[in-house]
Coordinates of C-alpha atoms in Angstrom, one line a residue:
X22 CA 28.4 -20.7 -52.0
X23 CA 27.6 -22.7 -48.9
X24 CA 29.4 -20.7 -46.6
X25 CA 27.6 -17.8 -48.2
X26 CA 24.6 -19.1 -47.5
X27 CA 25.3 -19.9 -44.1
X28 CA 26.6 -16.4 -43.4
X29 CA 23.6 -15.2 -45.0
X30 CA 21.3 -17.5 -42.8
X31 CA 23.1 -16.8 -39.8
X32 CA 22.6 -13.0 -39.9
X33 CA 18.6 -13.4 -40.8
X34 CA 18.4 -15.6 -37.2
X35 CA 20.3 -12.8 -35.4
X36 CA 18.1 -9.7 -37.4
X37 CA 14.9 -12.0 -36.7
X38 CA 15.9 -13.0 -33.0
X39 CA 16.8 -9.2 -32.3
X40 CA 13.3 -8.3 -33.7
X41 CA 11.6 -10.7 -31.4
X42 CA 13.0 -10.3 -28.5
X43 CA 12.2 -6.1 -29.2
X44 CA 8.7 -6.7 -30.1
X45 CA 8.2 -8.9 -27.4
X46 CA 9.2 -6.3 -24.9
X47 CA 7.1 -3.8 -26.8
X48 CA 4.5 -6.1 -25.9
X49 CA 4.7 -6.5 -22.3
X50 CA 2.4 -4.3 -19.9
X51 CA 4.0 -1.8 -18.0
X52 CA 2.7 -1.7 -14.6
X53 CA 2.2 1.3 -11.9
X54 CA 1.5 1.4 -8.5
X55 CA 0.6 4.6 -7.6
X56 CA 0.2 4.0 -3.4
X57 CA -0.6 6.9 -1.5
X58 CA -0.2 6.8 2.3
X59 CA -2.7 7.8 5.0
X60 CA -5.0 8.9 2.1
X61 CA -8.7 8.2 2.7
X62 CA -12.1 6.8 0.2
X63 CA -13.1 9.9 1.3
X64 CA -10.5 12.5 -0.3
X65 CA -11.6 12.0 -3.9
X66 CA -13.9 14.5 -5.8
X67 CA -14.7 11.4 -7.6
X68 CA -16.2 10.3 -4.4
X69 CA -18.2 12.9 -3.5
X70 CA -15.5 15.2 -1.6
X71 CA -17.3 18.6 -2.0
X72 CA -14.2 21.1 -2.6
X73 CA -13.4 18.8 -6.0
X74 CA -10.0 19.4 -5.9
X75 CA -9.0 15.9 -7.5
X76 CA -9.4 17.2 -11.4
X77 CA -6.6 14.7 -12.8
X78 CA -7.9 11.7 -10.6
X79 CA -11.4 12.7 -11.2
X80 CA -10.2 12.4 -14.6
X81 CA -8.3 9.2 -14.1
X82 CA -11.6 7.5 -13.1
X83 CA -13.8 9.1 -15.7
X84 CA -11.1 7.5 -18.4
X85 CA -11.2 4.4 -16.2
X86 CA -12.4 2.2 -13.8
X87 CA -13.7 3.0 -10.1
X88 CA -13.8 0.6 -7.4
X89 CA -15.5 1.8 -4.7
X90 CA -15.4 -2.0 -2.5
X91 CA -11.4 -2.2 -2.7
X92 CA -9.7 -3.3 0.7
X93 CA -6.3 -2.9 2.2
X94 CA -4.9 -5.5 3.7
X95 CA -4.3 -4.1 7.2
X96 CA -5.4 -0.9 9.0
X97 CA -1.3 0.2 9.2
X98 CA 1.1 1.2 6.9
X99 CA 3.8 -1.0 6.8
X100 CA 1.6 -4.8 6.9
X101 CA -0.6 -3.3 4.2
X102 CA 2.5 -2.7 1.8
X103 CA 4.0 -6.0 2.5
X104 CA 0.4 -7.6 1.4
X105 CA 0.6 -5.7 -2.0
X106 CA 4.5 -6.7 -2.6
X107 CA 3.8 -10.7 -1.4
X108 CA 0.5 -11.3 -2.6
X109 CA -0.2 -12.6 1.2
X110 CA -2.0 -11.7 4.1
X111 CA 0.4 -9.6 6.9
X112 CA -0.3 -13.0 9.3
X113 CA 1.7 -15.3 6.4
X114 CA 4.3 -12.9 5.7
X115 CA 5.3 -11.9 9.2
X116 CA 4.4 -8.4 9.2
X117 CA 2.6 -8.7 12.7
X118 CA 3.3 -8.9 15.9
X119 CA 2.8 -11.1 18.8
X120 CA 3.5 -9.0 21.8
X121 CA -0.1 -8.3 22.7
X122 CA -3.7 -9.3 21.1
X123 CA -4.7 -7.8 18.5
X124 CA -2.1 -5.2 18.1
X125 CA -1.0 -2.7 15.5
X126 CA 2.6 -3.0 14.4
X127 CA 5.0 -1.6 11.8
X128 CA 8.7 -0.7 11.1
X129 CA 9.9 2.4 13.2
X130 CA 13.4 3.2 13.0
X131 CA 14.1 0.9 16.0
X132 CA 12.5 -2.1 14.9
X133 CA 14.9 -5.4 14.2
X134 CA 13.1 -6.9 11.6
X135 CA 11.8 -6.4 8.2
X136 CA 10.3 -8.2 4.8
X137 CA 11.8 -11.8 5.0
X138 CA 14.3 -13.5 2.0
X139 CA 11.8 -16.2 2.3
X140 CA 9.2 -14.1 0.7
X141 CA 8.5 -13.8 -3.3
X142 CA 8.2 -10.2 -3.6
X143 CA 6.4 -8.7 -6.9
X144 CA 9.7 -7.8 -8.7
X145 CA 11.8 -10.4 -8.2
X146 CA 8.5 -12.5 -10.2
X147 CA 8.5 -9.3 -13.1
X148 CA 12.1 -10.2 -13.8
X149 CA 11.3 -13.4 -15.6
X150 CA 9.5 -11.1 -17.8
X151 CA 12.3 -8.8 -18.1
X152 CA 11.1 -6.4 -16.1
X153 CA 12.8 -3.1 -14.5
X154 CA 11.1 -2.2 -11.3
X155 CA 11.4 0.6 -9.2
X156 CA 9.9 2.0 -6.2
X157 CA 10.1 5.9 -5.6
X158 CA 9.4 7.2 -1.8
X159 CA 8.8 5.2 1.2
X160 CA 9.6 1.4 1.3
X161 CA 8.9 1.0 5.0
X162 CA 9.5 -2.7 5.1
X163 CA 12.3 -2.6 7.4
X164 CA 15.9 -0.2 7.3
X165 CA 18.4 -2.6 7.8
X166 CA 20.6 -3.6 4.3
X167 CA 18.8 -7.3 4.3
X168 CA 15.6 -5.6 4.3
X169 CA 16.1 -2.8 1.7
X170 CA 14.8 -3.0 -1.9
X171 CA 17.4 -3.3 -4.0
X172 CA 18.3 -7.1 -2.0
X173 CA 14.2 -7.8 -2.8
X174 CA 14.3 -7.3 -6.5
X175 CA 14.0 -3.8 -7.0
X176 CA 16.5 -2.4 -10.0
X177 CA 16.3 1.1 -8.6
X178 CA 15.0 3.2 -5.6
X179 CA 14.8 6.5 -4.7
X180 CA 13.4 7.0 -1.6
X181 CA 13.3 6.8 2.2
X182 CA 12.9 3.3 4.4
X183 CA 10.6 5.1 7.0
X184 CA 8.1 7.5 7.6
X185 CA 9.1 11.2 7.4
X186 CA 9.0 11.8 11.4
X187 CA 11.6 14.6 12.6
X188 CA 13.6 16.2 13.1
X189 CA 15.6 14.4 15.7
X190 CA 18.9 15.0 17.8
X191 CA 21.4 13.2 16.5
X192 CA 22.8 12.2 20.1
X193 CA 19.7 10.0 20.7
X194 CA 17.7 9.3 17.5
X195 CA 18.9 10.0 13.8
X196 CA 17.1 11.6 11.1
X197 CA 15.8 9.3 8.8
X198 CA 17.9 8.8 5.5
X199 CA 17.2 9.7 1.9
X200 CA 17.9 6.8 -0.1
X201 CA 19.4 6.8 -4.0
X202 CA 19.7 3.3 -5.2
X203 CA 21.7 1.5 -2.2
X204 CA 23.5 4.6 -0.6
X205 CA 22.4 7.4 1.1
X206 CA 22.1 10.5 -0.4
X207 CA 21.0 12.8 2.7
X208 CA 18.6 12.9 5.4
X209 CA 15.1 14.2 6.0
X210 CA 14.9 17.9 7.8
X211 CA 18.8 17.9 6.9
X212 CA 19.7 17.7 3.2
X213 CA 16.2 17.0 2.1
X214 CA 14.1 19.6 4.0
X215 CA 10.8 20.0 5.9
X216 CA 9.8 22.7 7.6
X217 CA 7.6 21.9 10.2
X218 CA 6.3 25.0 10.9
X219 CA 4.5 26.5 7.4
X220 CA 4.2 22.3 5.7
X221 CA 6.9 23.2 3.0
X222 CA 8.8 20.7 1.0
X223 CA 9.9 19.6 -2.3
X224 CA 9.6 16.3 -1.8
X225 CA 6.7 15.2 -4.1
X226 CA 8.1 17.0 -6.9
X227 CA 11.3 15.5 -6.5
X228 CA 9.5 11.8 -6.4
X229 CA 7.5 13.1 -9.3
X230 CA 11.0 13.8 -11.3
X231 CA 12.1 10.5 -10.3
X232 CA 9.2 8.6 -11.6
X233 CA 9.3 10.7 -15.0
X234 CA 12.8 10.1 -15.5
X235 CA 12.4 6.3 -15.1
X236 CA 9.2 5.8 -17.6
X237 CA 11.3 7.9 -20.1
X238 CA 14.1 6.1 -19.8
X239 CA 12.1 2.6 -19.5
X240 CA 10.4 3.7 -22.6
X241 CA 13.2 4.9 -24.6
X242 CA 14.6 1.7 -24.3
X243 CA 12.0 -0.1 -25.3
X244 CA 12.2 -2.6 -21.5
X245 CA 9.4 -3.5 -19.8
X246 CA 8.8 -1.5 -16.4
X247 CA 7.4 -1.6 -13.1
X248 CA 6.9 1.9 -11.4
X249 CA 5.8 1.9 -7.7
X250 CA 5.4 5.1 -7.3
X251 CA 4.7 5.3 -3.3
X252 CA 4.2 9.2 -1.9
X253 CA 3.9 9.4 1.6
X254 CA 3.3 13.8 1.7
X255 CA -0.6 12.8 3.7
X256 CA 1.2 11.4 6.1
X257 CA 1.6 13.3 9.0
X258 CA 3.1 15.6 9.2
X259 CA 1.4 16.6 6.3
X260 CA 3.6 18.5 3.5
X261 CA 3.2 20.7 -0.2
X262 CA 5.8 22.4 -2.3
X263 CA 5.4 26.2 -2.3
X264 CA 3.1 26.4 -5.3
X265 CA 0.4 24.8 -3.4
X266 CA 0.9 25.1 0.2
X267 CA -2.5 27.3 1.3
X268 CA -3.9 26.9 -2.3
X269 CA -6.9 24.1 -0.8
X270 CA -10.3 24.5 0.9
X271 CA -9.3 21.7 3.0
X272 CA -5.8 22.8 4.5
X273 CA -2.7 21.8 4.6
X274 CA -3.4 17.9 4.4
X275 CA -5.7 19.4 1.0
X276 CA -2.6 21.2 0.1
X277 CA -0.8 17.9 -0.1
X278 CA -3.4 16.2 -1.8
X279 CA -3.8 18.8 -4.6
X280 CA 0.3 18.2 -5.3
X281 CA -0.4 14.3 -5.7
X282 CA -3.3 15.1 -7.8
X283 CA -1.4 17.3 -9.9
X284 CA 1.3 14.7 -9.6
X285 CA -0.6 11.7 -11.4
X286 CA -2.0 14.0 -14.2
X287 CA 1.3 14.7 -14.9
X288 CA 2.6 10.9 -14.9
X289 CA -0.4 9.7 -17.2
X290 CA 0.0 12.6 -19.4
X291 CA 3.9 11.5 -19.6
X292 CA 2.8 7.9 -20.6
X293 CA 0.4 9.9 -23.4
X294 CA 3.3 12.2 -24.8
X295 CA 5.1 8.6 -25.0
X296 CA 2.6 7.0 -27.0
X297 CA 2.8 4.2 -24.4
X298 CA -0.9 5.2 -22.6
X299 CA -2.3 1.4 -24.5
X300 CA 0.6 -0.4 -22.7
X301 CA 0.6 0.9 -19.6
X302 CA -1.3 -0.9 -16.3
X303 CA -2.2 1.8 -13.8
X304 CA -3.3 1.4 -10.4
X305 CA -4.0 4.6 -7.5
X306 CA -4.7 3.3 -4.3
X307 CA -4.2 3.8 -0.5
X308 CA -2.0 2.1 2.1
X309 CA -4.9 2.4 4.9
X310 CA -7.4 4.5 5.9
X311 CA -7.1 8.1 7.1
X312 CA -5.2 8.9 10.2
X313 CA -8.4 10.6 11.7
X314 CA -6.5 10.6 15.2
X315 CA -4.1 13.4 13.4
X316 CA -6.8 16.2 13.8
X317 CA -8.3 17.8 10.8
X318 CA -5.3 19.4 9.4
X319 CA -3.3 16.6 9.3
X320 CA -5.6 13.8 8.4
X321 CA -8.3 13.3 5.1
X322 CA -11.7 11.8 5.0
X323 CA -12.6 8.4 4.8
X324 CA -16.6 9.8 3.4
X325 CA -19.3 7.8 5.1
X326 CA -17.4 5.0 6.7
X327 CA -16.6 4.6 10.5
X328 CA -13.4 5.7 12.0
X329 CA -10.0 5.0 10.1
X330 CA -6.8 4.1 10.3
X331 CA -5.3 1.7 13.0
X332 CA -9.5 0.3 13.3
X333 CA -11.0 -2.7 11.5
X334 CA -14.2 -0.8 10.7
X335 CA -14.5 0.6 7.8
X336 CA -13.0 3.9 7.1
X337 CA -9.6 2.1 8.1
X338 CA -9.3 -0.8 5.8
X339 CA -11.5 0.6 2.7
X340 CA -9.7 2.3 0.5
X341 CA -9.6 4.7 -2.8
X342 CA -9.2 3.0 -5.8
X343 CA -8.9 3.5 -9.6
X344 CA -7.4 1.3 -12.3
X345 CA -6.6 3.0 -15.9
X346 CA -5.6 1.5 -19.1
X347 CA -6.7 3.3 -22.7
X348 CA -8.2 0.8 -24.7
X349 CA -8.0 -2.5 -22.4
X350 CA -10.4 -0.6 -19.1
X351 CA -13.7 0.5 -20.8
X352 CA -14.1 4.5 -19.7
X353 CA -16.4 5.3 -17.1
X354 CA -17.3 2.1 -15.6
X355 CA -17.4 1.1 -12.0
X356 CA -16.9 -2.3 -10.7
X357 CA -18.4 -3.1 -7.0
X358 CA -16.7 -6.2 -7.4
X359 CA -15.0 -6.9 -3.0
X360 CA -11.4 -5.9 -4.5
X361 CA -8.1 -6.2 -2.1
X362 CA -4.9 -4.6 -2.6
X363 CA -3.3 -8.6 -2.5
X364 CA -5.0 -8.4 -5.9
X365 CA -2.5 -6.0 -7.3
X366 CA 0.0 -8.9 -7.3
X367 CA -1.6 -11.7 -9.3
X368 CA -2.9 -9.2 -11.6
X369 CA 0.0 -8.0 -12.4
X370 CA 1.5 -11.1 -12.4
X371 CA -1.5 -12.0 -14.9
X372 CA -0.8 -9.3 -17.1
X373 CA 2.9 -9.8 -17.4
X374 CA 2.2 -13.4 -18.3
X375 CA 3.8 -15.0 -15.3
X376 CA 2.8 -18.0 -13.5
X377 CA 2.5 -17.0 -9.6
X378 CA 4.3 -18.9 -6.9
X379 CA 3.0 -22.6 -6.4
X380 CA 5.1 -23.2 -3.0
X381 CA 3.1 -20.7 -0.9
X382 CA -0.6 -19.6 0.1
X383 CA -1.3 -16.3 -1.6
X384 CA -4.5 -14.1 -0.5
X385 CA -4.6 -12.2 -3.8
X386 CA -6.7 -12.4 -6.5
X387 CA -6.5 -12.0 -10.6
X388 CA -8.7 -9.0 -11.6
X389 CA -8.3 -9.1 -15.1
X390 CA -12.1 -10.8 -15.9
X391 CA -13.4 -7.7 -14.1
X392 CA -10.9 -4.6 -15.1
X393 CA -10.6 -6.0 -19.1
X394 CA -13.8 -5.2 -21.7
X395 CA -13.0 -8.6 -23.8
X396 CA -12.7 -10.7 -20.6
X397 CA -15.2 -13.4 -19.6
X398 CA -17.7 -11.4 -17.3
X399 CA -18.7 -15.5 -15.6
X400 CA -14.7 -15.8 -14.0
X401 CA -15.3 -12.5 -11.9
X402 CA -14.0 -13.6 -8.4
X403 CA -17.5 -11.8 -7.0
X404 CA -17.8 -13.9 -4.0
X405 CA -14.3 -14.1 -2.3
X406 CA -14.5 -12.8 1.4
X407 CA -12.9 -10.1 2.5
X408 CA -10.5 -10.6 5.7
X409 CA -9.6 -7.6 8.5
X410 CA -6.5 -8.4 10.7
X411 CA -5.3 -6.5 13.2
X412 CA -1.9 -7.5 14.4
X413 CA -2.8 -11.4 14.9
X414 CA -6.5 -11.1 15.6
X415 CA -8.9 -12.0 12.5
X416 CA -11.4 -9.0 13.9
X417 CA -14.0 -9.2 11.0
X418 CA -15.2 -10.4 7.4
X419 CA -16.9 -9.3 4.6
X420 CA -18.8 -11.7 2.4
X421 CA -20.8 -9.6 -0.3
X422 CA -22.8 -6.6 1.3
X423 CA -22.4 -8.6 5.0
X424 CA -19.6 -7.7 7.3
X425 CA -19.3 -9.9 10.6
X426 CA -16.9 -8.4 13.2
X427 CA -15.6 -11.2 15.6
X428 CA -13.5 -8.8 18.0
X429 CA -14.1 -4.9 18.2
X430 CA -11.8 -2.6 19.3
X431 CA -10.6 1.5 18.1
X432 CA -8.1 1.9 20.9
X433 CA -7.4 2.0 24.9
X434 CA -9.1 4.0 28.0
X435 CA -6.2 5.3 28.7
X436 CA -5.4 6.2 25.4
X437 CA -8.9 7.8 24.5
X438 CA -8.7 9.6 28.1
X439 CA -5.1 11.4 27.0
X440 CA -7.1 12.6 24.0
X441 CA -6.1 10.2 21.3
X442 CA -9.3 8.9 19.2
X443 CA -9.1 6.7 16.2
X444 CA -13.0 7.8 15.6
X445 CA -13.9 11.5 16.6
X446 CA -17.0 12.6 16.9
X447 CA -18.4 8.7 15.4
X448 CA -18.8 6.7 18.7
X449 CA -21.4 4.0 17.9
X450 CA -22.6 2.3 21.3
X451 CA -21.0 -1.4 21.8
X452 CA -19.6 -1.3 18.7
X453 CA -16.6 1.7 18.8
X454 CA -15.3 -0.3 21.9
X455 CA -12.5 1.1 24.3
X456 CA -11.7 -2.6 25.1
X457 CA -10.9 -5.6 23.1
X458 CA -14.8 -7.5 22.8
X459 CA -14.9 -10.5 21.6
X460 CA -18.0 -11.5 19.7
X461 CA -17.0 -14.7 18.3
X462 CA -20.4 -16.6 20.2
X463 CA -22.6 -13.9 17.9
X464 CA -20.8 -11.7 15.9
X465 CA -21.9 -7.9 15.2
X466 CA -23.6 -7.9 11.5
X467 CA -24.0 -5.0 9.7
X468 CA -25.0 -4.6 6.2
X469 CA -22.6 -2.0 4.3
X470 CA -24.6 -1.4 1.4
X471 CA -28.1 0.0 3.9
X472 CA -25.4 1.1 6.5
X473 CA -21.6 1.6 5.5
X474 CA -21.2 3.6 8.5
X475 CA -21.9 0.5 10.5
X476 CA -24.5 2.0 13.1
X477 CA -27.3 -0.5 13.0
X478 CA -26.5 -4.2 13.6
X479 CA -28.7 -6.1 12.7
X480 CA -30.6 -8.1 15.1
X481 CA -29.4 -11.1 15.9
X482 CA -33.1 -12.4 16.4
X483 CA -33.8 -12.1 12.7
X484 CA -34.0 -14.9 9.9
X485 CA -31.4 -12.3 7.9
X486 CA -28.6 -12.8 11.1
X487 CA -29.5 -16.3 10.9
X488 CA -28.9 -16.8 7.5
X489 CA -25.9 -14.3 7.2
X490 CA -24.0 -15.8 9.9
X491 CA -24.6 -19.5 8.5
X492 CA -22.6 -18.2 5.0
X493 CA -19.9 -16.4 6.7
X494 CA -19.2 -19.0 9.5
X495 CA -17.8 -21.6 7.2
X496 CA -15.8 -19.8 5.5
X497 CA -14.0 -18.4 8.5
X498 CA -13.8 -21.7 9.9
X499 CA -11.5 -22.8 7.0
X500 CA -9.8 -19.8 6.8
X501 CA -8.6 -20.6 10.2
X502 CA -8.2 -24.3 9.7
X503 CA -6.1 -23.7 6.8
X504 CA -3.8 -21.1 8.2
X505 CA -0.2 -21.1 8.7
X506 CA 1.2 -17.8 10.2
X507 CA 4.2 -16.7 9.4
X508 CA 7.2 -15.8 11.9
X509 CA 6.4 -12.1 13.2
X510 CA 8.8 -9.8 12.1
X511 CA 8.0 -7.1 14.5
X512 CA 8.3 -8.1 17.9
X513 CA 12.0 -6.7 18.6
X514 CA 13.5 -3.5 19.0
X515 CA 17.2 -2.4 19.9
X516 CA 17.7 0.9 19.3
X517 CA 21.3 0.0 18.4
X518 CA 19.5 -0.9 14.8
X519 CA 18.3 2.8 14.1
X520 CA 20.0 4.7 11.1
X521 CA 23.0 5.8 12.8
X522 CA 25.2 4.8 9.9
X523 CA 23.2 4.0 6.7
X524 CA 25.4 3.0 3.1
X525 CA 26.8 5.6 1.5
X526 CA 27.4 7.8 5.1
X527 CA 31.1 7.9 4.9
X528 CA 31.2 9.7 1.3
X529 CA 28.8 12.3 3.1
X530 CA 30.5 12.6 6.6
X531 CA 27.0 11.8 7.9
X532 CA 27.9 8.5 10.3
X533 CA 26.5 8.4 13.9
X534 CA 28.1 6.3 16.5
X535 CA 25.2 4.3 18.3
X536 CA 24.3 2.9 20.9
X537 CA 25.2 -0.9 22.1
X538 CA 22.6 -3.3 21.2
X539 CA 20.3 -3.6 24.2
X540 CA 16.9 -5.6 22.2
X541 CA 13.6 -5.3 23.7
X542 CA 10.2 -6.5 23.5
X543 CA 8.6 -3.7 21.2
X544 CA 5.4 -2.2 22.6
X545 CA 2.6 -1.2 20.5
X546 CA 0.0 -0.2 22.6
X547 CA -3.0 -0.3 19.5

């Protein structure tokens, strides 16, 4: 009878155990990232573009939140996506570069380093939860095997380590490589196609698969999931799948926009068909501002703000921004609350019910009180300042509606002279600067919300300056006092390092023989 009961006893611990441990999954909040790259504020129906050719994330917003003061963390592609993964400002995590003031830098194929072991990225924390996490399309945090995301806690990828650029001759720079999981799978222009002449490729609908097949799969299993779902087809050069090339108003860059539009409708309509819409977290966003240097039909619109990317003003740094989440967001609100994509991380973190890192500075913010109906409206964060790096430079800050620029600067002479402009046709006298201009004695001050094209400072002979610059100077003066940079990751090149022989080559026959390693000071001349 005894054992009986213990048998009996046994199995209702394993039943009940079992039933926990499901429902608790059940319970977690899925999370997606959906980060677009190049992609400017200004692109979005929602946001006044005129052609409205953004129905599914018009839609997104209308059944969401919209947050029109939301911040990258850098004016470049690769910094700002190590922000969103770390939590932490490019100058902590190392994505920056010493070799020059103020410069912009990321990971080109020749680059040495890449995201360091010593940083916490967001999925190695998810997996206390229990998380799955994976990122579909371009990781661009370095492309050697230390640096790629499966060894910094990604379960899965599919997906390429750098921007699409190409096609290349083999005997002097490779193609870049088409990742699935830890191997190889094919190169870009190669086995995964672009045709540079007429914009065609298949590329977002084969991310879009990806990301389908993982949420089905996440769901049917009953796991919590991370989905970074980061699309790179407005980068230039700028690309659609047949059934929308020539289809915009705007283009081919429109064309590409349309497929990512399309693209999202079809990943929250997948989450609806799931029944999982109430326990799903989604987030659309930018890397950085458009590339308005690419010419109008490779580059968007970053709407009434100055310049874009690779610039501190603001049509490089602010970005498009939407968070959605049936019955948790209230529908059709919109939160001026300053917002940063370093946010992304301790709000996930807060929503996954995990304690963010204690050993380390971290720049980003929870956003729960202000994205959640039943939150406490008094914990909104509504004063944190809003910081723009470039390279190592701290070039201005936002406090509220002020913005203080320290060091101005879109790019060179000699640059400008050869025809490259970060900010056509939007020269603002003393402020658009061809050299680096320090202003740290008296810093420009505009006020965004009267001018977010920041045309007018505002004089520095007014009581307004005065008091402004007595709010914003402390707080910059213990930003510096308490900052500790991290080492730069992207000083060195050797372009022995390029993807000559990525994992998974051999199976392929697709090995390169390199050069020998001759490292060099990279030079970033923005």
């Amino acid at each position: 009878m005894y054992v009986l009961f213990l048998q009996t006893f046994t199995l209702f611990c394993i039943i009940r155990c079992c039933w926990t441990e499901k429902a608790a999954n059940v319970s977690s909040t899925n999370i997606i990232v959906m980060l677009m790259d190049d992609m400017g504020w200004g692109d979005l129906g929602v946001f006044g573009q005129p052609s409205k050719e953004t129905p599914n994330l018009d839609t997104m917003a209308a059944q969401g939140m919209l947050l029109p003061n939301f911040y990258t963390a850098n004016p470049l592609c690769s910094p700002s996506r190590a922000a969103l993964l770390t939590g932490r400002l490019p100058i902590r995590n190392g994505f920056y570069t010493t070799n020059g003031h103020a410069r912009n830098a990321y990971t080109p194929q020749e680059i040495v380093g890449g995201i360091s072991h010593d940083e916490i990225l967001l999925p190695q924390m998810l997996k206390k939860k229990g998380y799955i996490s994976k990122i579909v399309g371009k990781w661009h945090l370095g492309h050697r095997k230390q640096y790629l995301p499966l060894e910094h806690g990604f379960d899965e990828w599919f997906g390429a380590p750098n921007c699409h650029f190409g096609p290349y001759n083999s005997s002097w720079r490779p193609n870049i490589p088409v990742y699935n999981n830890s191997e190889m799978i094919g190169r870009y222009y190669e086995e995964f196609e672009i045709n540079r002449k007429t914009g065609e490729s298949n590329l977002t609908q084969i991310y879009l698969k990806e990301g389908l097949d993982f949420i089905s799969r996440q769901a049917e299993a009953q796991r919590p999931f991370f989905l970074y779902w980061a699309a790179d087809a407005t980068h230039s050069p700028v690309y659609a799948s047949k059934r929308f090339l020539g289809k915009s108003q705007r283009g081919r860059y429109g064309d590409a926009v349309m497929e990512l539009d399309d693209s999202v409708g079809q990943i929250l309509l997948k989450l609806q068909s799931l029944g999982i819409q109430e326990n799903t977290f989604v987030f659309f966003t930018s890397d950085n501002g458009a590339a308005l240097m690419s010419g109008p039909e490779e580059s968007g619109s970053n709407g009434p703000f100055l310049c874009g990317k690779e610039t501190t003003f603001e049509g490089g740094m602010r970005e498009p921004a939407i968070a959605w989440w049936p019955g948790h967001i209230p529908q059709g609100t919109v939160s001026f609350q300053l917002a940063n994509v370093m946010d992304l991380f301790s709000t996930s973190l807060a929503l996954a019910g995990v304690s963010p890192p204690d050993d380390r500075a971290l720049d980003g913010l929870d956003l729960t009180p202000v994205l959640l109906a039943h939150a406490p409206q008094n914990t909104s964060p509504a004063d944190r300042p809003i910081f723009y790096y470039r390279g190592n430079e701290l070039m201005a800050v936002r406090i509220g509606p002020y913005k203080a620029h320290y060091w101005t600067w879109s790019n060179s002479w000699e640059e400008f002279k050869k025809g490259i402009n970060f900010c056509p046709g939007q020269e603002v006298l003393g402020v658009t600067t061809h050299n680096q201009t320090e202003h740290t004695l008296e810093p420009i001050i505009f006020h965004l919300g009267r001018d977010p094209g920041e045309k007018y400072p505002i004089s520095v002979l007014t009581r307004e300056y005065q008091d402004v610059l007595s709010r914003i100077s402390p707080v910059v003066e213990k930003h510096k006092q308490s900052l500790v940079p991290g080492i730069p990751q992207l000083n060195m090149c050797d372009l022995a390092v390029m993807n000559w022989a990525p994992a998974g080559c051999e199976k392929l026959g697709k090995c390169l023989k390199g050069p020998k390693s001759e490292p060099w000071k990279c030079d970033w001349p923005h």
